[in-house]
Short mmCIF file of N, CA, C and O in Angstrom, two decimals:
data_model
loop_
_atom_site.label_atom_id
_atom_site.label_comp_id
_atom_site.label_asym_id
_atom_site.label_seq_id
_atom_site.Cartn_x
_atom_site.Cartn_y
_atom_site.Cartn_z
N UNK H 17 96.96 49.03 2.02
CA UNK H 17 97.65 47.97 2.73
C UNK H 17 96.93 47.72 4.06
O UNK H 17 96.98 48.48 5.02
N UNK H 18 96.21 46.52 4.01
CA UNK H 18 95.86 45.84 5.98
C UNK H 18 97.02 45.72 6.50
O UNK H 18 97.94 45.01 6.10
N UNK H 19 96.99 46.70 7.79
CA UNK H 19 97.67 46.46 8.89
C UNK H 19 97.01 45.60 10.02
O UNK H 19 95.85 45.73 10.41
N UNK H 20 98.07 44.57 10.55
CA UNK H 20 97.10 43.85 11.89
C UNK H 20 98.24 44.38 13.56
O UNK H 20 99.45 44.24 13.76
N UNK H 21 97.28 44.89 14.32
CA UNK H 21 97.65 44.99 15.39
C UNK H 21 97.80 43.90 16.37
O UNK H 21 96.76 43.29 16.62
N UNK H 22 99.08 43.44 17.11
CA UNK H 22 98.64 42.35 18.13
C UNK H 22 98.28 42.77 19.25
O UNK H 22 99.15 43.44 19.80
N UNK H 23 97.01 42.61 20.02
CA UNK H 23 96.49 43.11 21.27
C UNK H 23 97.59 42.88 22.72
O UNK H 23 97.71 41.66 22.88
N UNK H 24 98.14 43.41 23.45
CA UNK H 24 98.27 43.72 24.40
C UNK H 24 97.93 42.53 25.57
O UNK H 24 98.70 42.27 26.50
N UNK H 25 96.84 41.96 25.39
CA UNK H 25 96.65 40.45 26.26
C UNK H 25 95.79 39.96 25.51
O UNK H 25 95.08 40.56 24.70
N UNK H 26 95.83 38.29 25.88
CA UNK H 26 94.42 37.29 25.52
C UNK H 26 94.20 36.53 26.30
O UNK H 26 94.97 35.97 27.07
N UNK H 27 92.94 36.43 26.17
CA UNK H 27 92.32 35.29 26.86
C UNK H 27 91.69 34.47 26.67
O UNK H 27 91.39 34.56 25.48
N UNK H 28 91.20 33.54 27.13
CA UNK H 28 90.66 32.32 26.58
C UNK H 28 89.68 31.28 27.88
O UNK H 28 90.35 31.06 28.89
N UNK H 29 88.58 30.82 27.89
CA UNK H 29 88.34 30.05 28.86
C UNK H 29 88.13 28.54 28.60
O UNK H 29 87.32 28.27 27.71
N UNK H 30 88.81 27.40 29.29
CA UNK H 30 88.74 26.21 29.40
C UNK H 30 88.04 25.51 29.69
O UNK H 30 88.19 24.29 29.61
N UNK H 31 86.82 26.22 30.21
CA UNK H 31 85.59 25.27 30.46
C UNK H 31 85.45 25.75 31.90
O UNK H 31 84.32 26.12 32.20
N UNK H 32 86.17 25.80 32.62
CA UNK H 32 86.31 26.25 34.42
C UNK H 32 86.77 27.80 34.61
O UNK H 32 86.07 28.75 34.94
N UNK H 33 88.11 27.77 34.31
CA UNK H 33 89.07 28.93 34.23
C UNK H 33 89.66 29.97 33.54
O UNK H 33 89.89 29.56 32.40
N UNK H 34 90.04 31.17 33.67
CA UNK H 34 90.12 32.01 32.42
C UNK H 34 91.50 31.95 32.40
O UNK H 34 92.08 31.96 33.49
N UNK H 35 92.15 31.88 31.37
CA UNK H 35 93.60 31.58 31.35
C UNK H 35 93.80 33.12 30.16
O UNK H 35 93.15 33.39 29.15
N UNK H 36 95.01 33.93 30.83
CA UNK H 36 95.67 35.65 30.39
C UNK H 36 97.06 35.40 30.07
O UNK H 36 97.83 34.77 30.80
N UNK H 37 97.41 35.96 28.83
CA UNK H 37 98.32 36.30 28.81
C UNK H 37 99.06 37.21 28.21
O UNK H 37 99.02 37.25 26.98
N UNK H 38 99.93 38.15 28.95
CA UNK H 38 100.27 39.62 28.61
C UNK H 38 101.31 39.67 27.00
O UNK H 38 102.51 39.88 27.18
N UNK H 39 101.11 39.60 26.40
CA UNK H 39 101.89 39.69 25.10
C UNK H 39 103.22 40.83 24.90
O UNK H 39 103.31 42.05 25.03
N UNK H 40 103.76 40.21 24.69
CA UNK H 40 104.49 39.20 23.69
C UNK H 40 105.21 38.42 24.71
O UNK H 40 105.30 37.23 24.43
N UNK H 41 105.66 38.74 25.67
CA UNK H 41 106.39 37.46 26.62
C UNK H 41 105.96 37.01 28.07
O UNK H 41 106.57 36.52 29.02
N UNK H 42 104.82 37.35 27.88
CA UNK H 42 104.23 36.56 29.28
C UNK H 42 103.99 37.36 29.98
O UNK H 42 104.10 38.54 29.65
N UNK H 43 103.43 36.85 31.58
CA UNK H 43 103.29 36.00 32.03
C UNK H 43 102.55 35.30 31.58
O UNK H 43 102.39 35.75 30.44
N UNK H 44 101.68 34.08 31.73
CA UNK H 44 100.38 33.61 31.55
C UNK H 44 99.69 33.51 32.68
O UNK H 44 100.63 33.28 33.45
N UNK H 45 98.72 33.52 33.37
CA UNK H 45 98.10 33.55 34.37
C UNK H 45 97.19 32.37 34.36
O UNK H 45 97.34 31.63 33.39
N UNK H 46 96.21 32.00 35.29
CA UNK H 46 95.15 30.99 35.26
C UNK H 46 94.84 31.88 36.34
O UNK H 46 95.47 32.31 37.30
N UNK H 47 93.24 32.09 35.73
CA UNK H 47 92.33 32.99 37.29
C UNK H 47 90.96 31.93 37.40
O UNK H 47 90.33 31.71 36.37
N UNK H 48 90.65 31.48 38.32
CA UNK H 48 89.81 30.76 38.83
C UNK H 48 88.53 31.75 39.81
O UNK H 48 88.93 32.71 40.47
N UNK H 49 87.33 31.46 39.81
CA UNK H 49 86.43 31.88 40.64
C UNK H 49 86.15 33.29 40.16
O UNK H 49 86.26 33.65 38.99
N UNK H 50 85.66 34.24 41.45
CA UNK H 50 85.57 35.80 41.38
C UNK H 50 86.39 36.28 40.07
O UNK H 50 85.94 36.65 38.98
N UNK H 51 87.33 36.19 40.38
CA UNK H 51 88.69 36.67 39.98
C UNK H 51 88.65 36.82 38.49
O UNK H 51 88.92 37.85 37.87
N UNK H 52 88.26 35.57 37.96
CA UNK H 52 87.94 35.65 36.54
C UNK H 52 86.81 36.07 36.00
O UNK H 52 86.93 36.31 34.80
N UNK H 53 85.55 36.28 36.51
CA UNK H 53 84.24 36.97 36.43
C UNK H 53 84.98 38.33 36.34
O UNK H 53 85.50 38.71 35.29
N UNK H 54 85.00 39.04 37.48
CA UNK H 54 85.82 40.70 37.57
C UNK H 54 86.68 40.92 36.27
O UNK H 54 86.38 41.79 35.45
N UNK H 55 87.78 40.07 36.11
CA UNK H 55 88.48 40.45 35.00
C UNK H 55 88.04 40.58 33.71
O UNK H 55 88.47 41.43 32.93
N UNK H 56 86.74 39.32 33.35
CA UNK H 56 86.01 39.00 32.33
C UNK H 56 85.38 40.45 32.44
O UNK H 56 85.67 41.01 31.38
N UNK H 57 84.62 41.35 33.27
CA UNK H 57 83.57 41.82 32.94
C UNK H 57 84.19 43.44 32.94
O UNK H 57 83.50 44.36 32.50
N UNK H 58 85.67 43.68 33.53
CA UNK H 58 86.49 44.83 33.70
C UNK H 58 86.96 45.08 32.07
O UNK H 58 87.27 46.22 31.71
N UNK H 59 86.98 44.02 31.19
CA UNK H 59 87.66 43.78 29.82
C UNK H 59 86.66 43.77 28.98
O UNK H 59 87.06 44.14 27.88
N UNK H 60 85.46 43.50 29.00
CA UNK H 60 84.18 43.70 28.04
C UNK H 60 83.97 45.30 28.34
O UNK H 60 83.47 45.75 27.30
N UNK H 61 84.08 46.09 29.05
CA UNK H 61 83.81 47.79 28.50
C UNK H 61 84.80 48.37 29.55
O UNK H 61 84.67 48.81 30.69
N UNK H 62 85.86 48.20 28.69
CA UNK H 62 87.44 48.90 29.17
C UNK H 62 87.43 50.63 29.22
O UNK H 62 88.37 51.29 29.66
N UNK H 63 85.99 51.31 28.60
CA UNK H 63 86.28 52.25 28.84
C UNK H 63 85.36 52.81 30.39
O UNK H 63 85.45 53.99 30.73
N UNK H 64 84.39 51.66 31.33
CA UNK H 64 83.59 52.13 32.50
C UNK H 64 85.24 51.73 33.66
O UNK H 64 86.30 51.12 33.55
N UNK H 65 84.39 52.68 34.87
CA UNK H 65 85.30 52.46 35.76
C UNK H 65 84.30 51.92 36.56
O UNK H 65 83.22 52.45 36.84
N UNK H 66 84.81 50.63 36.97
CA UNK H 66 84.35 49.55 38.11
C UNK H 66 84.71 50.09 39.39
O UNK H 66 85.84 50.39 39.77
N UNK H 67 83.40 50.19 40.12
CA UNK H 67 83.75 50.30 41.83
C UNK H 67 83.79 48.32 42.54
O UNK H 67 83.43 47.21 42.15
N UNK H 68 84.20 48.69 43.28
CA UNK H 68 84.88 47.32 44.11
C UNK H 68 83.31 46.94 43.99
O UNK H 68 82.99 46.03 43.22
N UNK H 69 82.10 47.79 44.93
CA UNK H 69 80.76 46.94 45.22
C UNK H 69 80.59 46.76 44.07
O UNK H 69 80.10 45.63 44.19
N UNK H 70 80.57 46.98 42.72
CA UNK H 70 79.66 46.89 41.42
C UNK H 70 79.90 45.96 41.39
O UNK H 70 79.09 45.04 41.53
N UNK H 71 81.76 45.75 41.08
CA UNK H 71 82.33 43.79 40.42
C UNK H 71 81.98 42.71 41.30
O UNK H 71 81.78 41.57 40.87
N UNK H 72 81.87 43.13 42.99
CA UNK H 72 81.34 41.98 43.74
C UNK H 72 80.10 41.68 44.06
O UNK H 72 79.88 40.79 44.88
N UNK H 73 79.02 42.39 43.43
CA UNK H 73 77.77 42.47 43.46
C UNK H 73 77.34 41.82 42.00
O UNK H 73 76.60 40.84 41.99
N UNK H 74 77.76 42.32 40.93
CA UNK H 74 78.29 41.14 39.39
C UNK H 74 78.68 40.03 39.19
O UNK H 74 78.25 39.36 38.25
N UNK H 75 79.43 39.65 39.92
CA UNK H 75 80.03 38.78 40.09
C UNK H 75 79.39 37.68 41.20
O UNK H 75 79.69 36.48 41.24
N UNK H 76 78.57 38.26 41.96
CA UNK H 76 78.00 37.09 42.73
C UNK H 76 76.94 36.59 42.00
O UNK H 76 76.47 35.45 42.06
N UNK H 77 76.55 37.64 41.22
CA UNK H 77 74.71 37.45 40.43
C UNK H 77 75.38 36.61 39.73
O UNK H 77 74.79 35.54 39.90
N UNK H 78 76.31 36.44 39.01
CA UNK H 78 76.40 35.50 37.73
C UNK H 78 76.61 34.21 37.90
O UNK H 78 76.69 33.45 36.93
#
C-alpha cells in the first residue's frame, strides 16, 4: 500500500515573492527580498545550521 505524507509547509514563488504556508491551517505568509532568499536557502538543506553571516553573505551574492 502507497502511503502519501502531507509536508508540514509549501511554498511556491510568483515571479517576485515567495509565498509559505504552514499546513493544514495556515498562516500563509508573502516574504519579499532577503527574507525569502534566507528562507529559500535555510529549506534546501534543512539538515546545515546557518550562521546569521553565512545567510547574509548568500543572500547578497545571489
Amino acid at each position: 500500500m502507497t502511503r502519501f505524507r502531507r509536508p508540514p509547509m509549501v511554498s511556491e514563488w510568483d515571479g517576485h515573492d515567495l509565498w509559505l504556508g504552514a499546513l493544514p491551517d495556515g498562516p500563509i505568509l508573502r516574504l519579499g527580498g532577503a527574507g525569502a532568499l534566507a528562507i529559500e536557502l535555510m529549506t534546501a538543506d534543512e539538515q546545515r545550521d546557518w550562521s546569521v553571516a553565512e545567510l547574509v553573505t548568500r543572500c547578497v551574492l545571489s
